[in-house]
Amino acid sequence: MAAVSQLQRQFIDYTTSLYNEGYLDDQFTQLQQLQDESNPDFVVEVVSLFFEDSEKLLNNLATALQQKSVDYNQVDSHVHQFKGSSSSIGAKQVTNVCIHFRNFCEAKNLDGCLRCLQQLRHEYILVRTKLEALFRLEQQILQAGGSVPVME
Amino acid sequence: MSFIHLIGFGLKVGHLVLMLWYSFLTVISLNSSINDSQTKPNKSRKIWMEFLEIFSRNTSEIHHYYQYIGSGKFRKTWWRRLLILWVAFGTILSLWIFWYLRSQALEKRRETLANMCDERARMLQDQFNVSMNHVQAMSILISTFHHGKNPSAIDQETFAKYTERTAFERPLTSGVAYAVRVLDSEREQFEKQQGWTIKKMTPVNKDKYNPEELEPSPIQPEYAPVIFAQDTVAHVISLDMLTGKEDRENVLRARALGKGVLTAPLDLIKSNRLGVILTFAVYKRDLPSNATPEERIEATDGYLGGVFDIESLVEKLLQQLASKQTIYVNVFDTTNISNPISMYGINASDTGLQHVSPLNFGDPSRKHEMRCRFKQKQPWQILAISISFGIFVITSLVGHIFHATENRIAKVEDDYHEMSELKKLAEDADVAKSEFLATVSHEIRTPMNGVLGMLDMLMDTVLDVTQQDYVRTAQASGKALVSLINAVLDQAKIESGKLELEAVRFDLREILDDVLSLFSGKSHEKGIELAVYISAKVPETLIGDPGRFRQIITNLMGNSIKFTEKGHIFVTVHLLEEVMESIDVETEPSSKDTLSGLPVADRNRSWLGFRPASKIVVPSESITLIVSVEDTGVGIPLDAQPRIFTPFMQVGPSIYRIHGGTGIGLSISKCLVNLMNGEIGFDSVPQIGSTFTFTAVFSNPNEQQINGQSKPKSVSEFCNMQAVVVDPRPVRAEVSRYHIQRLGMHVEIASSLNNMLSMLTNGSQTVHVVLIEEEVWDQDTSNSAVFFYKLRNLDQEIPPKLFLLTNSISGSRHINGISSPTVITKPLRVSMLAASLQRAMGTNRNNTRNGEIPKLFLSKLLLGRKILVVDDNNVNLRVAAGALKKYGAEVVCADNGKKAISLLEPPHTFDACFMDIQMPEMDGFQATKNIRKNEVKINKGIQQGNLLLQDYANISNWHVPILAMTADVIQATHEQCLKSGMDGYVSKPFEANQLYQEVSRFFL
């Protein structure tokens, strides 16, 4: 049991640090609250959907920005998608970068866009690592027979 | 005199013409406007009536009609033409009047002349006739006494004497003479008898006249020597009348006719003056009137002649008439028409007018006439000239007035156009300003949020004390800036009319509690008492814009708290009807009966300027609230009071330094209140305090809906408990009672501890809670201790819980070893009160976190509903679906607009649709438009019977609620939502409260 409670504390600490460091926001909490008995894997499901989408979008963006004549409307709509999905899961930093990205897009600033894409990829990988770590922790708790603490 | 009358008359006529002119123009313009709009004929009559009515009111109002007269060039040329016509008309009129008056005067003059002339002629004729008659009578005398008697009874002497003495009978004769008929055979005898020879009449010089030198008459068949003569003509005795040319003719004619016969005017012998000689024949016997000339000649005895000295005679005659001076009289012998002989008068210069009167001297063969002329020429027709000139002047003046008026109107119109252009420019500028402000503040807000966020994050990093202080200062400044920008944005939105009020259901009491807690910190700092009282008659929930209502209250309270150092701030909410009724009842506001005991400004006076309640027309389902915020602050200086609602106005520059702020709050509040169909007013007494009062109109959700919402769960556990409030101040007690009652408790009020005790001992009820004002408790600590003790020993199963109501947070107090009762810090709020009671009474702590209630109801609302969620973003779709599923809804997902359209093609079983706005291919707006189009088509088909109702689930009016999901909730999007047929919008990700508000509109 001690291991479980330790794991639980670790989980709480980790989650809190994620919030504090600005990787996640309330939306993620709400996401967690949506998960219940009828829908036990909701968060994981949504987040993996997010990962899938994001990778697709990142590729698309990279391709779009490599074109000779960049179609900024297309880029913008990709970024919009990215922004929507990231804000839906509460990946705050990603969302923020998206906002910047859209500004550059509007200004048709290719340099800025490329920089943002870089940043976006970076933030995405960061949040992905963090979330995956979180899920691993969750799995460990569940495997240890404990329950995942509910964050408030 | 008559001249002045005439001018007056002229002026009147002018006025009349003026009126007619106006009416004429008006009718023309009206008719033209009627023709333009081709209205029905009875309308023209109506306009006529209207016209008459207005016309009779006042001519000065007529200028109002000018605006109907066609505009611009057309009217100008019209005017010019009319003006020219008018002037021409005036000229012609004045000329005509001049001519008319002149001819009248001429006519009159002619008439006068004729009258005078005729009068003179008649007189002359009369006198002549008299003389002639007398001469005739004399002829009879001679025939009787000279020829009838033998020897003759008359000799020259007798004759002369007689004629001399009867001369007055013949005023026109200068002398009479009698010549006898002497045949040549009788000449010698006659000459012998008379002692002189018959002499021939020869013209001689007047001076040298000497009868002795005259030649004897040549031998002729007969002679007519004068035998008798009046002394004045004695020189003609012995002259043969037949030798004078005129005389002969006269004599011959006279005896042939038997009547008086006149010679042509001739120079009289000796006197050499112009005269005529009247000759009568004297017959031997009486002849019948039809005697032939031969008979007459044969019977002739002699001839009586009278000399008429016309010149002197006429003169004498005219002298008798006073107005001799005014006319010239000429008498002519016109027997020979081609060469009339002047008998009297001078050839004066021609004065134009002449009148001829015929004279009849009884000799048919001679014609005489009198010609009269005025001595003076006709005088200038001053009257006619002045009248016509006057009329000309009047018409010119009228013309000038019209001209001036027209010019004036044209000028005013030009000015008006200029003004309206300027106005438009100004308005455009104003709109531009507002838009600029809105844009700029919006643009500032976005980076400011970034700055603030960064500062927030910076605060979380490791900073030393100084750095933290800097960051905190920067953050505070940033926040102040953002709130200022928000205020400016609000002002700009209000000015550009873009601010729209929401209409959602909200709980007024909750909002006021929120505001109270917002200010509670500050009020504690300052030691001010803060309280809210809401009348029980105000419904639980209202429909309106809670955010804006809250903003107004926050503004007013913020001001109050800014300017209040001691005392209280008291917010009261009533129904307007309630207040209006009570005004009549409680006339004297007891100044001491206030929350903190300090005097306050008169609340009633703050709404003096409001419209009377009876005049406020509101729909029956709406509710007018009257909210007062009363403080005991510094008050507003009297000179600053009138401009208190002006934007950016502050009492003085020092205020800003002391209290900060922009002075925009009240102006925004006023606008917001106006948007809520309310009014705002205040009363303020310097150094006493201010009371702001405003009204706002909300709609009342219907009964059914009220019942559908039960009271919050946390409240129910205190239901039917009995509480007693000990407070000597009725107002404050009332406030406490209000809050406690909200928990469902029964409340009684005792004014002192002793009262309370007696109430407890006498009353049969069990008292669960006693709330005591701190002031009462501290007043007499020993008494309090006794009370505390007694309370413990009451024979109740559970002794009442004791609470102290206090303003300031201070350490727990101990009175003579008794532990102090639980302290409840004011301001009272229902949640805080409930929490305190729960804590003290040990009831289970319930999680009353914000948002719990909507979530609960959301589940109720959404349970089993079939909802379509449309979003191209898989993650979003999943999350939204998850959230809705959480509330028990059955969710179907679609990842683009086209799918949504086909899914929502009636008949379907969806209860609602949440639609993302920004989607590739077809965005949410377009999709919604298509869905609505389909629905309308099918509804129409069902109505017309083309489609079977059974095929469409027996629903004849398809309209699925569609809510937009949008990440950025801005006004433009909202409008666009409604325009494209959506029913509302929710922010993405879902926020429970908002979701509830939107969904409740359809599912409740």
PDB file of C-alpha atoms in Angstrom, chain B residues 625-787:
ATOM      1  CA  LEU B 625     -36.092  46.881 -10.072  1.00  0.00           C
ATOM      2  CA  ILE B 626     -34.978  49.895  -8.147  1.00  0.00           C
ATOM      3  CA  VAL B 627     -31.524  49.584  -6.684  1.00  0.00           C
ATOM      4  CA  SER B 628     -29.990  52.034  -4.241  1.00  0.00           C
ATOM      5  CA  VAL B 629     -26.406  52.233  -3.163  1.00  0.00           C
ATOM      6  CA  GLU B 630     -26.120  54.340  -0.074  1.00  0.00           C
ATOM      7  CA  ASP B 631     -22.876  55.393   1.511  1.00  0.00           C
ATOM      8  CA  THR B 632     -21.667  57.661   4.268  1.00  0.00           C
ATOM      9  CA  GLY B 633     -18.722  59.009   2.358  1.00  0.00           C
ATOM     10  CA  VAL B 634     -17.481  62.467   1.590  1.00  0.00           C
ATOM     11  CA  GLY B 635     -20.363  63.182  -0.741  1.00  0.00           C
ATOM     12  CA  ILE B 636     -20.210  65.030  -4.002  1.00  0.00           C
ATOM     13  CA  PRO B 637     -19.570  68.778  -3.958  1.00  0.00           C
ATOM     14  CA  LEU B 638     -22.643  70.652  -5.035  1.00  0.00           C
ATOM     15  CA  ASP B 639     -20.919  72.322  -7.966  1.00  0.00           C
ATOM     16  CA  ALA B 640     -19.748  68.990  -9.328  1.00  0.00           C
ATOM     17  CA  GLN B 641     -23.119  67.313  -9.066  1.00  0.00           C
ATOM     18  CA  PRO B 642     -24.525  68.349 -12.431  1.00  0.00           C
ATOM     19  CA  ARG B 643     -21.693  66.809 -14.421  1.00  0.00           C
ATOM     20  CA  ILE B 644     -21.377  63.648 -12.462  1.00  0.00           C
ATOM     21  CA  PHE B 645     -22.468  61.428 -15.350  1.00  0.00           C
ATOM     22  CA  THR B 646     -20.176  63.049 -17.882  1.00  0.00           C
ATOM     23  CA  PRO B 647     -17.479  60.686 -19.119  1.00  0.00           C
ATOM     24  CA  PHE B 648     -14.017  61.194 -17.641  1.00  0.00           C
ATOM     25  CA  MET B 649     -15.372  63.684 -15.170  1.00  0.00           C
ATOM     26  CA  GLN B 650     -13.953  63.771 -11.738  1.00  0.00           C
ATOM     27  CA  VAL B 651     -14.643  66.108  -8.917  1.00  0.00           C
ATOM     28  CA  GLY B 652     -11.196  67.551  -9.082  1.00  0.00           C
ATOM     29  CA  PRO B 653      -7.666  66.677 -10.095  1.00  0.00           C
ATOM     30  CA  SER B 654      -6.814  65.898  -6.528  1.00  0.00           C
ATOM     31  CA  ILE B 655      -9.363  63.113  -6.493  1.00  0.00           C
ATOM     32  CA  TYR B 656      -7.431  61.244  -9.101  1.00  0.00           C
ATOM     33  CA  ARG B 657      -4.280  61.540  -7.073  1.00  0.00           C
ATOM     34  CA  ILE B 658      -5.995  60.292  -3.954  1.00  0.00           C
ATOM     35  CA  HIS B 659      -8.322  57.688  -5.291  1.00  0.00           C
ATOM     36  CA  GLY B 660      -7.264  56.945  -8.845  1.00  0.00           C
ATOM     37  CA  GLY B 661      -9.802  55.927 -11.421  1.00  0.00           C
ATOM     38  CA  THR B 662     -10.798  57.475 -14.663  1.00  0.00           C
ATOM     39  CA  GLY B 663     -14.197  58.874 -13.932  1.00  0.00           C
ATOM     40  CA  ILE B 664     -15.666  56.805 -16.705  1.00  0.00           C
ATOM     41  CA  GLY B 665     -17.519  54.394 -14.470  1.00  0.00           C
ATOM     42  CA  LEU B 666     -20.580  56.478 -13.775  1.00  0.00           C
ATOM     43  CA  SER B 667     -20.958  57.411 -17.396  1.00  0.00           C
ATOM     44  CA  ILE B 668     -20.831  53.757 -18.388  1.00  0.00           C
ATOM     45  CA  SER B 669     -23.227  52.893 -15.626  1.00  0.00           C
ATOM     46  CA  LYS B 670     -25.645  55.494 -16.863  1.00  0.00           C
ATOM     47  CA  CYS B 671     -25.452  54.118 -20.383  1.00  0.00           C
ATOM     48  CA  LEU B 672     -25.932  50.596 -19.153  1.00  0.00           C
ATOM     49  CA  VAL B 673     -28.876  51.639 -17.060  1.00  0.00           C
ATOM     50  CA  ASN B 674     -30.374  53.310 -20.094  1.00  0.00           C
ATOM     51  CA  LEU B 675     -29.855  50.153 -22.070  1.00  0.00           C
ATOM     52  CA  MET B 676     -31.805  48.359 -19.373  1.00  0.00           C
ATOM     53  CA  ASN B 677     -34.628  50.847 -19.882  1.00  0.00           C
ATOM     54  CA  GLY B 678     -33.891  52.335 -16.512  1.00  0.00           C
ATOM     55  CA  GLU B 679     -32.827  55.616 -15.053  1.00  0.00           C
ATOM     56  CA  ILE B 680     -30.132  56.611 -12.685  1.00  0.00           C
ATOM     57  CA  GLY B 681     -30.110  59.400 -10.179  1.00  0.00           C
ATOM     58  CA  PHE B 682     -28.475  60.394  -6.971  1.00  0.00           C
ATOM     59  CA  ASP B 683     -28.655  62.566  -3.956  1.00  0.00           C
ATOM     60  CA  SER B 684     -25.571  63.674  -2.191  1.00  0.00           C
ATOM     61  CA  VAL B 685     -24.842  65.816   0.824  1.00  0.00           C
ATOM     62  CA  PRO B 686     -21.215  66.814   1.240  1.00  0.00           C
ATOM     63  CA  GLN B 687     -19.630  65.254   4.304  1.00  0.00           C
ATOM     64  CA  ILE B 688     -22.759  63.169   4.862  1.00  0.00           C
ATOM     65  CA  GLY B 689     -22.818  60.779   1.972  1.00  0.00           C
ATOM     66  CA  SER B 690     -24.285  59.940  -1.364  1.00  0.00           C
ATOM     67  CA  THR B 691     -27.065  57.694  -2.468  1.00  0.00           C
ATOM     68  CA  PHE B 692     -27.193  56.479  -6.006  1.00  0.00           C
ATOM     69  CA  THR B 693     -30.383  54.926  -7.223  1.00  0.00           C
ATOM     70  CA  PHE B 694     -31.130  53.308 -10.511  1.00  0.00           C
ATOM     71  CA  THR B 695     -33.928  51.372 -12.041  1.00  0.00           C
ATOM     72  CA  ALA B 696     -33.610  48.548 -14.494  1.00  0.00           C
ATOM     73  CA  VAL B 697     -36.151  46.514 -16.352  1.00  0.00           C
ATOM     74  CA  PHE B 698     -35.797  42.758 -16.476  1.00  0.00           C
ATOM     75  CA  SER B 699     -38.113  40.119 -17.694  1.00  0.00           C
ATOM     76  CA  ASN B 700     -39.640  37.716 -15.341  1.00  0.00           C
ATOM     77  CA  PRO B 701     -39.293  34.045 -16.169  1.00  0.00           C
ATOM     78  CA  ASN B 702     -42.716  32.490 -16.029  1.00  0.00           C
ATOM     79  CA  GLU B 703     -44.040  30.588 -13.051  1.00  0.00           C
ATOM     80  CA  GLN B 704     -43.454  27.145 -14.427  1.00  0.00           C
ATOM     81  CA  GLN B 705     -39.806  27.814 -14.835  1.00  0.00           C
ATOM     82  CA  ILE B 706     -39.479  29.131 -11.357  1.00  0.00           C
ATOM     83  CA  ASN B 707     -40.957  25.969  -9.982  1.00  0.00           C
ATOM     84  CA  GLY B 708     -38.646  23.928 -12.097  1.00  0.00           C
ATOM     85  CA  GLN B 709     -35.700  25.264 -10.205  1.00  0.00           C
ATOM     86  CA  SER B 710     -35.493  24.235  -6.623  1.00  0.00           C
ATOM     87  CA  LYS B 711     -33.574  26.116  -4.026  1.00  0.00           C
ATOM     88  CA  PRO B 712     -29.896  25.320  -3.690  1.00  0.00           C
ATOM     89  CA  LYS B 713     -29.264  22.168  -1.779  1.00  0.00           C
ATOM     90  CA  SER B 714     -27.047  23.760   0.777  1.00  0.00           C
ATOM     91  CA  VAL B 715     -29.856  26.004   1.844  1.00  0.00           C
ATOM     92  CA  SER B 716     -32.355  23.328   2.487  1.00  0.00           C
ATOM     93  CA  GLU B 717     -30.641  21.834   5.497  1.00  0.00           C
ATOM     94  CA  PHE B 718     -31.435  24.908   7.558  1.00  0.00           C
ATOM     95  CA  CYS B 719     -35.039  24.809   6.560  1.00  0.00           C
ATOM     96  CA  ASN B 720     -37.530  25.649   9.258  1.00  0.00           C
ATOM     97  CA  MET B 721     -34.912  26.399  11.858  1.00  0.00           C
ATOM     98  CA  GLN B 722     -35.620  29.253  14.157  1.00  0.00           C
ATOM     99  CA  ALA B 723     -33.193  32.124  14.471  1.00  0.00           C
ATOM    100  CA  VAL B 724     -33.212  35.261  16.544  1.00  0.00           C
ATOM    101  CA  VAL B 725     -31.299  38.361  15.634  1.00  0.00           C
ATOM    102  CA  VAL B 726     -30.418  40.719  18.424  1.00  0.00           C
ATOM    103  CA  ASP B 727     -29.934  44.138  17.025  1.00  0.00           C
ATOM    104  CA  PRO B 728     -31.222  47.469  18.253  1.00  0.00           C
ATOM    105  CA  ARG B 729     -31.049  48.981  14.803  1.00  0.00           C
ATOM    106  CA  PRO B 730     -34.078  47.953  12.745  1.00  0.00           C
ATOM    107  CA  VAL B 731     -32.465  48.449   9.346  1.00  0.00           C
ATOM    108  CA  ARG B 732     -29.466  46.354  10.167  1.00  0.00           C
ATOM    109  CA  ALA B 733     -31.657  43.720  11.760  1.00  0.00           C
ATOM    110  CA  GLU B 734     -33.729  43.657   8.643  1.00  0.00           C
ATOM    111  CA  VAL B 735     -30.646  43.029   6.525  1.00  0.00           C
ATOM    112  CA  SER B 736     -29.575  40.173   8.788  1.00  0.00           C
ATOM    113  CA  ARG B 737     -33.056  38.779   8.669  1.00  0.00           C
ATOM    114  CA  TYR B 738     -33.039  38.885   4.891  1.00  0.00           C
ATOM    115  CA  HIS B 739     -29.856  36.873   4.631  1.00  0.00           C
ATOM    116  CA  ILE B 740     -30.876  34.328   7.216  1.00  0.00           C
ATOM    117  CA  GLN B 741     -34.246  33.917   5.649  1.00  0.00           C
ATOM    118  CA  ARG B 742     -32.574  33.049   2.418  1.00  0.00           C
ATOM    119  CA  LEU B 743     -31.339  29.933   4.141  1.00  0.00           C
ATOM    120  CA  GLY B 744     -34.930  29.013   4.763  1.00  0.00           C
ATOM    121  CA  MET B 745     -34.855  29.828   8.448  1.00  0.00           C
ATOM    122  CA  HIS B 746     -37.457  31.649  10.422  1.00  0.00           C
ATOM    123  CA  VAL B 747     -36.150  34.825  11.906  1.00  0.00           C
ATOM    124  CA  GLU B 748     -37.269  37.002  14.741  1.00  0.00           C
ATOM    125  CA  ILE B 749     -35.733  40.225  15.841  1.00  0.00           C
ATOM    126  CA  ALA B 750     -35.045  41.331  19.346  1.00  0.00           C
ATOM    127  CA  SER B 751     -33.819  44.782  20.088  1.00  0.00           C
ATOM    128  CA  SER B 752     -31.750  43.854  23.144  1.00  0.00           C
ATOM    129  CA  LEU B 753     -30.412  40.867  25.000  1.00  0.00           C
ATOM    130  CA  ASN B 754     -33.067  41.122  27.654  1.00  0.00           C
ATOM    131  CA  ASN B 755     -35.811  41.240  25.109  1.00  0.00           C
ATOM    132  CA  MET B 756     -34.279  38.261  23.534  1.00  0.00           C
ATOM    133  CA  LEU B 757     -34.205  36.363  26.770  1.00  0.00           C
ATOM    134  CA  SER B 758     -37.776  37.071  27.568  1.00  0.00           C
ATOM    135  CA  MET B 759     -38.676  36.014  24.106  1.00  0.00           C
ATOM    136  CA  LEU B 760     -36.837  32.778  24.607  1.00  0.00           C
ATOM    137  CA  THR B 761     -38.358  32.006  27.949  1.00  0.00           C
ATOM    138  CA  ASN B 762     -41.878  32.914  26.988  1.00  0.00           C
ATOM    139  CA  GLY B 763     -41.913  31.545  23.501  1.00  0.00           C
ATOM    140  CA  SER B 764     -42.816  27.979  23.031  1.00  0.00           C
ATOM    141  CA  GLN B 765     -40.660  27.639  19.946  1.00  0.00           C
ATOM    142  CA  THR B 766     -37.277  26.129  19.963  1.00  0.00           C
ATOM    143  CA  VAL B 767     -34.620  28.571  18.948  1.00  0.00           C
ATOM    144  CA  HIS B 768     -31.709  27.098  17.079  1.00  0.00           C
ATOM    145  CA  VAL B 769     -29.571  30.067  16.316  1.00  0.00           C
ATOM    146  CA  VAL B 770     -29.013  33.385  17.999  1.00  0.00           C
ATOM    147  CA  LEU B 771     -27.166  36.080  16.124  1.00  0.00           C
ATOM    148  CA  ILE B 772     -26.002  39.060  18.102  1.00  0.00           C
ATOM    149  CA  GLU B 773     -24.597  42.270  16.805  1.00  0.00           C
ATOM    150  CA  GLU B 774     -21.092  42.789  17.999  1.00  0.00           C
ATOM    151  CA  GLU B 775     -22.009  46.204  19.285  1.00  0.00           C
ATOM    152  CA  VAL B 776     -24.673  44.744  21.576  1.00  0.00           C
ATOM    153  CA  TRP B 777     -22.310  42.140  22.826  1.00  0.00           C
ATOM    154  CA  ASP B 778     -19.500  44.563  23.553  1.00  0.00           C
ATOM    155  CA  GLN B 779     -21.732  47.158  25.082  1.00  0.00           C
ATOM    156  CA  ASP B 780     -22.115  45.489  28.372  1.00  0.00           C
ATOM    157  CA  THR B 781     -19.848  42.565  28.745  1.00  0.00           C
ATOM    158  CA  SER B 782     -21.194  41.536  32.109  1.00  0.00           C
ATOM    159  CA  ASN B 783     -24.685  41.449  30.768  1.00  0.00           C
ATOM    160  CA  SER B 784     -23.427  39.451  27.865  1.00  0.00           C
ATOM    161  CA  ALA B 785     -21.859  36.992  30.184  1.00  0.00           C
ATOM    162  CA  VAL B 786     -25.117  36.606  32.083  1.00  0.00           C
ATOM    163  CA  PHE B 787     -26.940  36.179  28.872  1.00  0.00           C
TER     164      PHE B 787
END
